[in-house]
Amino acid sequence: MTLQVNGLEHQLRLDNRTTLLDTLREHLELTGAKKGCDQGQCGACTVLLDGRRVVSCLILACSADGKAVTTVEGLSAGQGLHPIQEAFIAHDALQCGFCTPGQICSAVGLTSEETESPAAIREAMSGNICRCGAYTHITDAVYEVAGAL
Ligand code: FES
Ligand code: FES
């Protein structure tokens, strides 16, 4: 199969049961997407598939054949960070950081969705769990950037 990840094309030969998350982490050495629950419940593995956010632990790699996958490693264009990444730093929107790549990918994906208020952002981000409880700062960071993208 051919997987396009962060603008690069990869030819892969995989067991057809391999998830997109395992493919990224184990075969392409892109460990930004995290394996939390491996059951679609926590959002730690969130990546963008053709621009839409998905939990990569529930997606088979073969179903992403020919589609564009973007992970947290591929968000910044050029040398700087993505505005959402900058906002996470500015708002101190993380503690341990385990959920952060998923939160950031989810935030980038939702900028084309409902973002008109902090409440809408909280609802749209509710699939991304943060054990550290950094939700208030995460919402502030996303709300600051969402309108500007
Ligand atoms: S690891 Fe995919 S949703 Fe938790
Ligand atoms: S920052 Fe620790 S789980 Fe979210």
PDB file of C-alpha atoms and ligand atoms in Angstrom:
ATOM      1  CA  MET A   1       0.000   0.000   0.000  1.00  0.00           C
ATOM      2  CA  THR A   2       0.960   3.631  -0.370  1.00  0.00           C
ATOM      3  CA  LEU A   3       0.595   5.930   2.576  1.00  0.00           C
ATOM      4  CA  GLN A   4       1.104   9.637   2.279  1.00  0.00           C
ATOM      5  CA  VAL A   5       2.248  10.999   5.627  1.00  0.00           C
ATOM      6  CA  ASN A   6       3.174  14.614   6.246  1.00  0.00           C
ATOM      7  CA  GLY A   7       3.695  15.123   2.528  1.00  0.00           C
ATOM      8  CA  LEU A   8       5.968  12.114   2.041  1.00  0.00           C
ATOM      9  CA  GLU A   9       4.919   8.963   0.225  1.00  0.00           C
ATOM     10  CA  HIS A  10       5.672   5.615   1.870  1.00  0.00           C
ATOM     11  CA  GLN A  11       5.406   2.209   0.218  1.00  0.00           C
ATOM     12  CA  LEU A  12       4.486  -0.303   2.906  1.00  0.00           C
ATOM     13  CA  ARG A  13       3.789  -4.008   3.079  1.00  0.00           C
ATOM     14  CA  LEU A  14       1.614  -4.629   6.116  1.00  0.00           C
ATOM     15  CA  ASP A  15      -0.670  -7.163   7.700  1.00  0.00           C
ATOM     16  CA  ASN A  16      -4.079  -5.861   6.647  1.00  0.00           C
ATOM     17  CA  ARG A  17      -5.170  -5.735  10.312  1.00  0.00           C
ATOM     18  CA  THR A  18      -2.526  -3.134  11.197  1.00  0.00           C
ATOM     19  CA  THR A  19      -3.991   0.083  12.537  1.00  0.00           C
ATOM     20  CA  LEU A  20      -2.926   3.475  11.291  1.00  0.00           C
ATOM     21  CA  LEU A  21      -1.589   4.257  14.779  1.00  0.00           C
ATOM     22  CA  ASP A  22       0.660   1.182  14.857  1.00  0.00           C
ATOM     23  CA  THR A  23       1.805   1.899  11.323  1.00  0.00           C
ATOM     24  CA  LEU A  24       2.830   5.417  12.240  1.00  0.00           C
ATOM     25  CA  ARG A  25       4.554   4.453  15.470  1.00  0.00           C
ATOM     26  CA  GLU A  26       6.034   1.042  14.663  1.00  0.00           C
ATOM     27  CA  HIS A  27       6.733   1.221  10.945  1.00  0.00           C
ATOM     28  CA  LEU A  28       7.352   4.900  10.230  1.00  0.00           C
ATOM     29  CA  GLU A  29       8.883   5.855  13.603  1.00  0.00           C
ATOM     30  CA  LEU A  30       6.476   8.751  14.018  1.00  0.00           C
ATOM     31  CA  THR A  31       5.796   8.532  17.730  1.00  0.00           C
ATOM     32  CA  GLY A  32       3.956  11.841  18.115  1.00  0.00           C
ATOM     33  CA  ALA A  33       0.548  10.155  18.037  1.00  0.00           C
ATOM     34  CA  LYS A  34       0.249   8.349  21.372  1.00  0.00           C
ATOM     35  CA  LYS A  35      -1.357   5.039  22.248  1.00  0.00           C
ATOM     36  CA  GLY A  36      -3.507   5.687  25.303  1.00  0.00           C
ATOM     37  CA  CYS A  37      -6.541   3.402  25.375  1.00  0.00           C
ATOM     38  CA  ASP A  38      -6.220   1.792  21.905  1.00  0.00           C
ATOM     39  CA  GLN A  39     -10.030   1.680  21.920  1.00  0.00           C
ATOM     40  CA  GLY A  40     -11.110   5.034  20.509  1.00  0.00           C
ATOM     41  CA  GLN A  41     -11.875   6.507  23.915  1.00  0.00           C
ATOM     42  CA  CYS A  42      -9.086   8.951  24.799  1.00  0.00           C
ATOM     43  CA  GLY A  43      -8.072  10.859  21.654  1.00  0.00           C
ATOM     44  CA  ALA A  44      -4.327  10.573  22.348  1.00  0.00           C
ATOM     45  CA  CYS A  45      -3.821   9.036  18.903  1.00  0.00           C
ATOM     46  CA  THR A  46      -5.656  11.779  16.958  1.00  0.00           C
ATOM     47  CA  VAL A  47      -4.243  12.590  13.512  1.00  0.00           C
ATOM     48  CA  LEU A  48      -5.696  14.260  10.434  1.00  0.00           C
ATOM     49  CA  LEU A  49      -6.879  12.184   7.501  1.00  0.00           C
ATOM     50  CA  ASP A  50      -7.497  14.338   4.436  1.00  0.00           C
ATOM     51  CA  GLY A  51      -7.769  17.234   6.892  1.00  0.00           C
ATOM     52  CA  ARG A  52     -10.369  15.627   9.159  1.00  0.00           C
ATOM     53  CA  ARG A  53      -9.470  14.481  12.649  1.00  0.00           C
ATOM     54  CA  VAL A  54      -9.621  10.761  13.323  1.00  0.00           C
ATOM     55  CA  VAL A  55      -8.551   8.467  16.148  1.00  0.00           C
ATOM     56  CA  SER A  56      -5.850   6.495  14.405  1.00  0.00           C
ATOM     57  CA  CYS A  57      -6.191   3.474  16.725  1.00  0.00           C
ATOM     58  CA  LEU A  58      -9.577   2.741  15.120  1.00  0.00           C
ATOM     59  CA  ILE A  59      -8.480   3.240  11.514  1.00  0.00           C
ATOM     60  CA  LEU A  60      -6.922   0.427   9.547  1.00  0.00           C
ATOM     61  CA  ALA A  61      -3.852   1.574   7.661  1.00  0.00           C
ATOM     62  CA  CYS A  62      -5.196  -0.012   4.480  1.00  0.00           C
ATOM     63  CA  SER A  63      -8.244   2.251   4.631  1.00  0.00           C
ATOM     64  CA  ALA A  64      -5.923   5.277   4.552  1.00  0.00           C
ATOM     65  CA  ASP A  65      -4.360   4.056   1.318  1.00  0.00           C
ATOM     66  CA  GLY A  66      -4.018   7.024  -1.022  1.00  0.00           C
ATOM     67  CA  LYS A  67      -5.225   9.552   1.566  1.00  0.00           C
ATOM     68  CA  ALA A  68      -3.163  12.316   3.148  1.00  0.00           C
ATOM     69  CA  VAL A  69      -2.229  11.663   6.765  1.00  0.00           C
ATOM     70  CA  THR A  70      -0.965  14.528   8.905  1.00  0.00           C
ATOM     71  CA  THR A  71       0.540  13.879  12.317  1.00  0.00           C
ATOM     72  CA  VAL A  72       1.730  16.386  14.905  1.00  0.00           C
ATOM     73  CA  GLU A  73       5.218  16.080  13.372  1.00  0.00           C
ATOM     74  CA  GLY A  74       3.903  17.443  10.088  1.00  0.00           C
ATOM     75  CA  LEU A  75       1.861  20.417  11.274  1.00  0.00           C
ATOM     76  CA  SER A  76       4.458  23.123  11.078  1.00  0.00           C
ATOM     77  CA  ALA A  77       5.302  24.388   7.626  1.00  0.00           C
ATOM     78  CA  GLY A  78       8.916  25.446   7.362  1.00  0.00           C
ATOM     79  CA  GLN A  79      10.843  26.339  10.486  1.00  0.00           C
ATOM     80  CA  GLY A  80       8.226  27.742  12.840  1.00  0.00           C
ATOM     81  CA  LEU A  81       5.617  25.920  14.865  1.00  0.00           C
ATOM     82  CA  HIS A  82       1.956  25.777  13.847  1.00  0.00           C
ATOM     83  CA  PRO A  83      -0.054  28.648  15.443  1.00  0.00           C
ATOM     84  CA  ILE A  84      -1.920  26.123  17.596  1.00  0.00           C
ATOM     85  CA  GLN A  85       1.391  24.758  18.876  1.00  0.00           C
ATOM     86  CA  GLU A  86       2.536  28.307  19.664  1.00  0.00           C
ATOM     87  CA  ALA A  87      -0.740  28.975  21.489  1.00  0.00           C
ATOM     88  CA  PHE A  88      -0.383  25.806  23.583  1.00  0.00           C
ATOM     89  CA  ILE A  89       3.020  27.043  24.723  1.00  0.00           C
ATOM     90  CA  ALA A  90       1.816  30.594  25.333  1.00  0.00           C
ATOM     91  CA  HIS A  91      -1.184  29.409  27.383  1.00  0.00           C
ATOM     92  CA  ASP A  92       0.736  26.701  29.242  1.00  0.00           C
ATOM     93  CA  ALA A  93      -1.865  24.254  27.929  1.00  0.00           C
ATOM     94  CA  LEU A  94      -0.117  21.063  29.003  1.00  0.00           C
ATOM     95  CA  GLN A  95       1.354  19.326  31.990  1.00  0.00           C
ATOM     96  CA  CYS A  96       2.779  15.843  31.318  1.00  0.00           C
ATOM     97  CA  GLY A  97       2.261  16.306  27.571  1.00  0.00           C
ATOM     98  CA  PHE A  98       1.020  12.797  26.817  1.00  0.00           C
ATOM     99  CA  CYS A  99      -2.313  13.967  25.438  1.00  0.00           C
ATOM    100  CA  THR A 100      -0.857  17.063  23.771  1.00  0.00           C
ATOM    101  CA  PRO A 101      -0.126  15.779  20.227  1.00  0.00           C
ATOM    102  CA  GLY A 102      -3.688  14.477  20.021  1.00  0.00           C
ATOM    103  CA  GLN A 103      -5.117  17.679  21.488  1.00  0.00           C
ATOM    104  CA  ILE A 104      -3.163  19.763  18.987  1.00  0.00           C
ATOM    105  CA  CYS A 105      -4.152  17.666  15.961  1.00  0.00           C
ATOM    106  CA  SER A 106      -7.743  17.746  17.141  1.00  0.00           C
ATOM    107  CA  ALA A 107      -7.578  21.525  17.596  1.00  0.00           C
ATOM    108  CA  VAL A 108      -6.173  21.981  14.086  1.00  0.00           C
ATOM    109  CA  GLY A 109      -8.925  19.755  12.677  1.00  0.00           C
ATOM    110  CA  LEU A 110     -11.734  21.534  14.475  1.00  0.00           C
ATOM    111  CA  THR A 111     -10.795  24.958  13.173  1.00  0.00           C
ATOM    112  CA  SER A 112     -12.922  24.106  10.157  1.00  0.00           C
ATOM    113  CA  GLU A 113     -15.776  23.043  12.453  1.00  0.00           C
ATOM    114  CA  GLU A 114     -17.676  24.671  15.348  1.00  0.00           C
ATOM    115  CA  THR A 115     -15.449  27.144  17.149  1.00  0.00           C
ATOM    116  CA  GLU A 116     -17.580  30.186  17.825  1.00  0.00           C
ATOM    117  CA  SER A 117     -17.368  30.043  21.617  1.00  0.00           C
ATOM    118  CA  PRO A 118     -15.314  28.405  24.388  1.00  0.00           C
ATOM    119  CA  ALA A 119     -18.320  26.157  25.081  1.00  0.00           C
ATOM    120  CA  ALA A 120     -18.403  25.008  21.438  1.00  0.00           C
ATOM    121  CA  ILE A 121     -14.675  24.331  21.562  1.00  0.00           C
ATOM    122  CA  ARG A 122     -15.008  22.343  24.789  1.00  0.00           C
ATOM    123  CA  GLU A 123     -17.740  20.250  23.184  1.00  0.00           C
ATOM    124  CA  ALA A 124     -15.758  19.775  19.966  1.00  0.00           C
ATOM    125  CA  MET A 125     -12.648  18.778  21.947  1.00  0.00           C
ATOM    126  CA  SER A 126     -14.510  16.470  24.333  1.00  0.00           C
ATOM    127  CA  GLY A 127     -13.115  13.370  22.631  1.00  0.00           C
ATOM    128  CA  ASN A 128      -9.616  14.318  23.775  1.00  0.00           C
ATOM    129  CA  ILE A 129      -9.083  13.362  27.396  1.00  0.00           C
ATOM    130  CA  CYS A 130      -6.433  15.038  29.549  1.00  0.00           C
ATOM    131  CA  ARG A 131      -5.539  13.149  32.697  1.00  0.00           C
ATOM    132  CA  CYS A 132      -3.711  16.204  34.009  1.00  0.00           C
ATOM    133  CA  GLY A 133      -6.834  18.339  33.683  1.00  0.00           C
ATOM    134  CA  ALA A 134      -5.313  21.103  31.570  1.00  0.00           C
ATOM    135  CA  TYR A 135      -8.669  21.725  29.927  1.00  0.00           C
ATOM    136  CA  THR A 136      -9.056  25.396  30.832  1.00  0.00           C
ATOM    137  CA  HIS A 137      -5.757  26.374  29.261  1.00  0.00           C
ATOM    138  CA  ILE A 138      -6.310  24.092  26.269  1.00  0.00           C
ATOM    139  CA  THR A 139      -9.637  25.821  25.580  1.00  0.00           C
ATOM    140  CA  ASP A 140      -8.004  29.249  25.935  1.00  0.00           C
ATOM    141  CA  ALA A 141      -5.263  28.278  23.452  1.00  0.00           C
ATOM    142  CA  VAL A 142      -7.662  26.882  20.876  1.00  0.00           C
ATOM    143  CA  TYR A 143     -10.122  29.761  21.242  1.00  0.00           C
ATOM    144  CA  GLU A 144      -7.358  32.312  20.704  1.00  0.00           C
ATOM    145  CA  VAL A 145      -6.236  30.734  17.440  1.00  0.00           C
ATOM    146  CA  ALA A 146      -9.427  29.207  16.040  1.00  0.00           C
ATOM    147  CA  GLY A 147     -10.894  32.449  14.744  1.00  0.00           C
ATOM    148  CA  ALA A 148      -7.641  33.525  13.135  1.00  0.00           C
ATOM    149  CA  LEU A 149      -7.018  30.422  10.983  1.00  0.00           C
TER     150      LEU A 149
HETATM  151  S1  FES B   1      -5.426   5.482  21.769  1.00  0.00           S
HETATM  152 FE1  FES B   1      -6.818   5.972  20.196  1.00  0.00          FE
HETATM  153  S2  FES B   1      -8.470   6.907  21.220  1.00  0.00           S
HETATM  154 FE2  FES B   1      -7.165   6.268  22.820  1.00  0.00          FE
HETATM  155  S1  FES B   2      -1.136  17.112  29.831  1.00  0.00           S
HETATM  156 FE1  FES B   2      -1.017  15.227  30.888  1.00  0.00          FE
HETATM  157  S2  FES B   2      -2.630  14.060  30.069  1.00  0.00           S
HETATM  158 FE2  FES B   2      -2.917  16.023  29.236  1.00  0.00          FE
END
